[in-house]
Short mmCIF file of N, CA and C in Angstrom, two decimals:
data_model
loop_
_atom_site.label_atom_id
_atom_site.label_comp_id
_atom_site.label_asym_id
_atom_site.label_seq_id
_atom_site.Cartn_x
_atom_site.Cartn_y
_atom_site.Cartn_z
N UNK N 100 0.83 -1.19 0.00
CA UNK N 100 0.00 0.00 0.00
C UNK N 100 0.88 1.25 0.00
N UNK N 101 0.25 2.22 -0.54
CA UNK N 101 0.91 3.93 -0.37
C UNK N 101 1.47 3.92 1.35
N UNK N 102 0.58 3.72 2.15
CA UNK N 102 1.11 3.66 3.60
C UNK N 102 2.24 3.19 3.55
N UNK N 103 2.08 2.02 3.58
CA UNK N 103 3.62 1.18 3.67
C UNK N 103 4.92 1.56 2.93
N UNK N 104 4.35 2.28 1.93
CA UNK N 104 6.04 2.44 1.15
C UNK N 104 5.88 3.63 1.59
N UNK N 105 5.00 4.57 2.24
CA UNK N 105 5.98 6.18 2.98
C UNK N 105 6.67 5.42 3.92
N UNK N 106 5.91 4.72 4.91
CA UNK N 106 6.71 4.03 5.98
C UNK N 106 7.81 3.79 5.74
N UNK N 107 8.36 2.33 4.68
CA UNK N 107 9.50 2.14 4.39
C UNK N 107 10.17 2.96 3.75
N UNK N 108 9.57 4.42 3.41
CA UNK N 108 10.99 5.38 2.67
C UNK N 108 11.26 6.22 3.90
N UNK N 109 10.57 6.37 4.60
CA UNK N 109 10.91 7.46 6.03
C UNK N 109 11.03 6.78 7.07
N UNK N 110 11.29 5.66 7.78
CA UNK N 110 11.97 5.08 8.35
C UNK N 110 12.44 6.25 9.96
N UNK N 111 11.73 5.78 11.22
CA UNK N 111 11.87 6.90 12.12
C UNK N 111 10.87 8.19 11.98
N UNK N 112 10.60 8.32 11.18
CA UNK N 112 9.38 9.45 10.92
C UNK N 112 7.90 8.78 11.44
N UNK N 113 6.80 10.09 11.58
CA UNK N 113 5.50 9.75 11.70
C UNK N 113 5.05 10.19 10.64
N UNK N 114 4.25 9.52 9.61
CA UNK N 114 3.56 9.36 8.57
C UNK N 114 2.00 10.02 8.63
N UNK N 115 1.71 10.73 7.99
CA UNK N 115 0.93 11.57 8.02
C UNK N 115 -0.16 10.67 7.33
N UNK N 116 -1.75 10.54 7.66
CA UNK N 116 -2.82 9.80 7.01
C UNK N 116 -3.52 10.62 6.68
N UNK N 117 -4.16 11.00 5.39
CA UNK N 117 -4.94 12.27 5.06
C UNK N 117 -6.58 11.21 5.25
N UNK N 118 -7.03 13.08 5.74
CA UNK N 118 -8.43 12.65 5.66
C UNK N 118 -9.12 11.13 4.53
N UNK N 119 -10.31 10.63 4.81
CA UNK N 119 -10.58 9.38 3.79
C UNK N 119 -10.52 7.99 4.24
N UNK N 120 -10.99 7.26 3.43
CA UNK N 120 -10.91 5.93 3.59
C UNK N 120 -9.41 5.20 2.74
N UNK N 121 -8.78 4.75 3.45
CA UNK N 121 -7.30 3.93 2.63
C UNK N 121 -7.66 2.37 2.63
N UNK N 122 -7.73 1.73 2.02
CA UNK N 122 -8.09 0.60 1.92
C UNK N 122 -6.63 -0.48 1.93
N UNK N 123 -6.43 -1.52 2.54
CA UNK N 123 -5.41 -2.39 2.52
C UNK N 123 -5.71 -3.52 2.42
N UNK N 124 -4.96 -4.56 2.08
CA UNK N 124 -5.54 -5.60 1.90
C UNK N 124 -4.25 -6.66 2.39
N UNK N 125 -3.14 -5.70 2.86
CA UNK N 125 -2.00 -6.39 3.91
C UNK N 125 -1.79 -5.79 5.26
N UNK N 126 -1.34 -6.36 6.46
CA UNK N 126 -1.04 -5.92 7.27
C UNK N 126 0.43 -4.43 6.71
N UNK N 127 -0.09 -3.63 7.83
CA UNK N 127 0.90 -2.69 7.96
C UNK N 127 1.92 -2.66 8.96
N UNK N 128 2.86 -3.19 8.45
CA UNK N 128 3.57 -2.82 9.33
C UNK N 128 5.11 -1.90 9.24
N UNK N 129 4.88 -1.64 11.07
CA UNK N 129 5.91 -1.12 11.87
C UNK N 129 7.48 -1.38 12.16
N UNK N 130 8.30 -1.14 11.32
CA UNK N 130 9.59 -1.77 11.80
C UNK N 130 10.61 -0.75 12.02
N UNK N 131 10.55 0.60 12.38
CA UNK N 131 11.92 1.22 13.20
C UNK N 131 11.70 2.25 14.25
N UNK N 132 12.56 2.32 15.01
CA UNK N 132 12.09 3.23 16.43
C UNK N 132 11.39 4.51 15.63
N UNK N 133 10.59 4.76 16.56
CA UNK N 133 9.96 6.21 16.48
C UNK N 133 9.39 6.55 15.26
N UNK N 134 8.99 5.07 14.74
CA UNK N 134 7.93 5.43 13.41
C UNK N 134 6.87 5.31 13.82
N UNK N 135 5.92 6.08 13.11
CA UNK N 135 4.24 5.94 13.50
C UNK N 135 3.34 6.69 12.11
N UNK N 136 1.96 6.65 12.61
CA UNK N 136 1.33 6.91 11.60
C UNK N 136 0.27 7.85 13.09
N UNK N 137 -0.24 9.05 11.90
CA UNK N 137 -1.14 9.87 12.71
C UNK N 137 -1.97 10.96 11.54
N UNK N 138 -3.05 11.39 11.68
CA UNK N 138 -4.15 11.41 11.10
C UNK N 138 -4.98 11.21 11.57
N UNK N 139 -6.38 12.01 10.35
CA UNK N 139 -7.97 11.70 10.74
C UNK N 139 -8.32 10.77 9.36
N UNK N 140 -7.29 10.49 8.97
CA UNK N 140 -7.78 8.85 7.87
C UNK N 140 -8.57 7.61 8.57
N UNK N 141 -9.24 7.04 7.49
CA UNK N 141 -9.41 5.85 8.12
C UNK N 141 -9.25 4.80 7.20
N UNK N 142 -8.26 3.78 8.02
CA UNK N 142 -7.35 2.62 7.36
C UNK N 142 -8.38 1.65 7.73
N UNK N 143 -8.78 0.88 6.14
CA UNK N 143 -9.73 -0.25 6.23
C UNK N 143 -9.01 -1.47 5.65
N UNK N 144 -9.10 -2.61 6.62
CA UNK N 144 -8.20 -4.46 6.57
C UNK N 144 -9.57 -4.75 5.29
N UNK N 145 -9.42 -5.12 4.29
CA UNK N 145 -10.42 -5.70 3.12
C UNK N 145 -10.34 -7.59 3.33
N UNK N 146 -8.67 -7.81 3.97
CA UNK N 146 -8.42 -9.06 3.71
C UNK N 146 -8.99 -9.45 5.67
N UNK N 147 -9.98 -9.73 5.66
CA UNK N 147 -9.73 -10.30 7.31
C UNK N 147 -9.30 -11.38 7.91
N UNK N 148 -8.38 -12.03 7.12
CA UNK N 148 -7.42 -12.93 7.81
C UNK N 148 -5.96 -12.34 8.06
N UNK N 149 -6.20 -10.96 7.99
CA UNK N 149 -4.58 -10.38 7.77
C UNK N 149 -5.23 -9.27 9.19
N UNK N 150 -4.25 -9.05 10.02
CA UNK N 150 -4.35 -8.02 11.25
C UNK N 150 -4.26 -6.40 10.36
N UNK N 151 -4.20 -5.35 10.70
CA UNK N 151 -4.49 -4.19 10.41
C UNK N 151 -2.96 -3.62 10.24
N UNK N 152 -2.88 -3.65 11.60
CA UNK N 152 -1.37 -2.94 11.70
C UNK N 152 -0.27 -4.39 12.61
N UNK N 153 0.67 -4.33 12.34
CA UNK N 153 1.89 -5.22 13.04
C UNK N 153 2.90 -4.34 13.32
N UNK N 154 3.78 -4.17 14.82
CA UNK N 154 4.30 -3.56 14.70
C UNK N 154 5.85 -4.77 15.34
N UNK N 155 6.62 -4.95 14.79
CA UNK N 155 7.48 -5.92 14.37
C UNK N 155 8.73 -5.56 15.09
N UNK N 156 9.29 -4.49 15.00
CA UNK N 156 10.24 -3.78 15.73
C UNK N 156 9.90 -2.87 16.21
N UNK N 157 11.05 -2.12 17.00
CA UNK N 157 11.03 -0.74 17.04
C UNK N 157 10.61 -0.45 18.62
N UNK N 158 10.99 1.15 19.16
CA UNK N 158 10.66 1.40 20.36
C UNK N 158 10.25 2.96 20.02
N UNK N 159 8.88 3.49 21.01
CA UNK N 159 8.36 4.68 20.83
C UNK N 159 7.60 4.97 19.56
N UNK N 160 7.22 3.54 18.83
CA UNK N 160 6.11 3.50 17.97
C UNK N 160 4.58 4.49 18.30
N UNK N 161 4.33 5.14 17.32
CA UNK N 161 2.93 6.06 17.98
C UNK N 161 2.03 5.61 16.56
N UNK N 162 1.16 5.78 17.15
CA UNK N 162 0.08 5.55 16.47
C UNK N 162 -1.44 6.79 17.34
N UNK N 163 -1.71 7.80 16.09
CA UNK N 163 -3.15 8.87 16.65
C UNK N 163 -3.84 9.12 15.87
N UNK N 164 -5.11 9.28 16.77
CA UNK N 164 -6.38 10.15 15.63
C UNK N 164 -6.87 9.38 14.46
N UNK N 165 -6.25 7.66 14.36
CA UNK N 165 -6.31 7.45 12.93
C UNK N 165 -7.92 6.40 13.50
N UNK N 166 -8.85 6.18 12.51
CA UNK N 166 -9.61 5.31 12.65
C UNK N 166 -8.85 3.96 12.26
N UNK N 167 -9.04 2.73 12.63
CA UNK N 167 -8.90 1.47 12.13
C UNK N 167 -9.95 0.59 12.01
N UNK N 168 -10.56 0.20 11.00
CA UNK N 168 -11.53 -0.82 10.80
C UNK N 168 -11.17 -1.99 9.79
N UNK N 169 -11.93 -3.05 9.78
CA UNK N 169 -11.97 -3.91 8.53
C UNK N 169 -13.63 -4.34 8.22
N UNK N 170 -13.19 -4.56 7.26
CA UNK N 170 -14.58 -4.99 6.32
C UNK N 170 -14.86 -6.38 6.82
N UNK N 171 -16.16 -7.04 7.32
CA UNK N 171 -16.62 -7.69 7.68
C UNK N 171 -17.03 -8.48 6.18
N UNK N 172 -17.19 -9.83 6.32
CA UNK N 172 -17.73 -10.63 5.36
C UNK N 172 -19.12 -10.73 4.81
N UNK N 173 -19.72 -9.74 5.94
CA UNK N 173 -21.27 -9.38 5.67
C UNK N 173 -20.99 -8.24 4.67
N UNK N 174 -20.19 -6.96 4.97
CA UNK N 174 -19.53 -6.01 4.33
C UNK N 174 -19.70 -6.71 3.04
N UNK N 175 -18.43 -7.45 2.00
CA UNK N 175 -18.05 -8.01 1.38
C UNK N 175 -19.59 -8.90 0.39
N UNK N 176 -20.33 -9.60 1.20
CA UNK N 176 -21.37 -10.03 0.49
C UNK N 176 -22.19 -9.16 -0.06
N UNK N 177 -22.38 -8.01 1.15
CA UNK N 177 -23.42 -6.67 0.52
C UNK N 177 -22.81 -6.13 -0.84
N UNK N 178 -21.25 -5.78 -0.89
CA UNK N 178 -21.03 -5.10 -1.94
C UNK N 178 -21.15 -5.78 -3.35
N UNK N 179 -21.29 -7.24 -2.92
CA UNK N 179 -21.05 -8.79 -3.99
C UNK N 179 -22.34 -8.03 -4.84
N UNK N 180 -23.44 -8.76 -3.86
CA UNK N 180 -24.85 -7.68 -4.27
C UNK N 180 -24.97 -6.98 -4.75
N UNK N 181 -24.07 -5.58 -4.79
CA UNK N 181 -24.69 -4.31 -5.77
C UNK N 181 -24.15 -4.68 -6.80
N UNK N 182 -22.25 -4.86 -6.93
CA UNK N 182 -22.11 -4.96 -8.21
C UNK N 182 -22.89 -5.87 -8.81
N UNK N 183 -23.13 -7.32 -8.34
CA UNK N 183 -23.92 -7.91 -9.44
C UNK N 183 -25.55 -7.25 -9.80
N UNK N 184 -26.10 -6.19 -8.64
CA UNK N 184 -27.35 -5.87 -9.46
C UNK N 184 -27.02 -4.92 -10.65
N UNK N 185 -25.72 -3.65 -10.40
CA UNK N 185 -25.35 -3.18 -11.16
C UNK N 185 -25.02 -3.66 -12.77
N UNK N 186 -24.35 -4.58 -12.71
CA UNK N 186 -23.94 -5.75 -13.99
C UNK N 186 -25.12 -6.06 -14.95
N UNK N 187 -26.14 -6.58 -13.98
CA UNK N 187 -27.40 -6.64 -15.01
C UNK N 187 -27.54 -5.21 -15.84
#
């Protein structure tokens, strides 16, 4: 995801989440001191066998303000639904 590769290019930085929905479909993760993510975004898991965020290394990890959700499989069936009424 866009997340993940600011993460891995700024390394020690906090990553800024802009307003919106970001959609992922891998865990995010955390691997060097004093990286974090902060924002009024909201980061949505699409895959729910995958956790949201992992934070793997690191010390003084922050994490603010950000929403975290995932899409439920009820989610996922509803949207099955429109596109296929759409399709017709």
């Amino acid at each position: 995801s866009s997340i993940q590769a600011a993460l891995d290019a700024n390394p020690g930085k906090i990553i800024y989440v802009p307003p919106g929905d970001h959609l992922i479909q891998e865990k995010i993760r955390l691997r060097a001191d004093r990286t974090g993510l902060s924002g009024h975004g909201r980061i949505i898991q699409k895959n729910y066998e995958q956790p949201i965020i992992e934070i793997e290394k690191g010390s003084g990890i922050e994490i603010r303000d950000l929403t975290l959700s995932r899409k439920s499989l009820e989610d996922e069936a509803a949207l099955s639904d429109a596109e296929r009424r759409q399709a017709a």
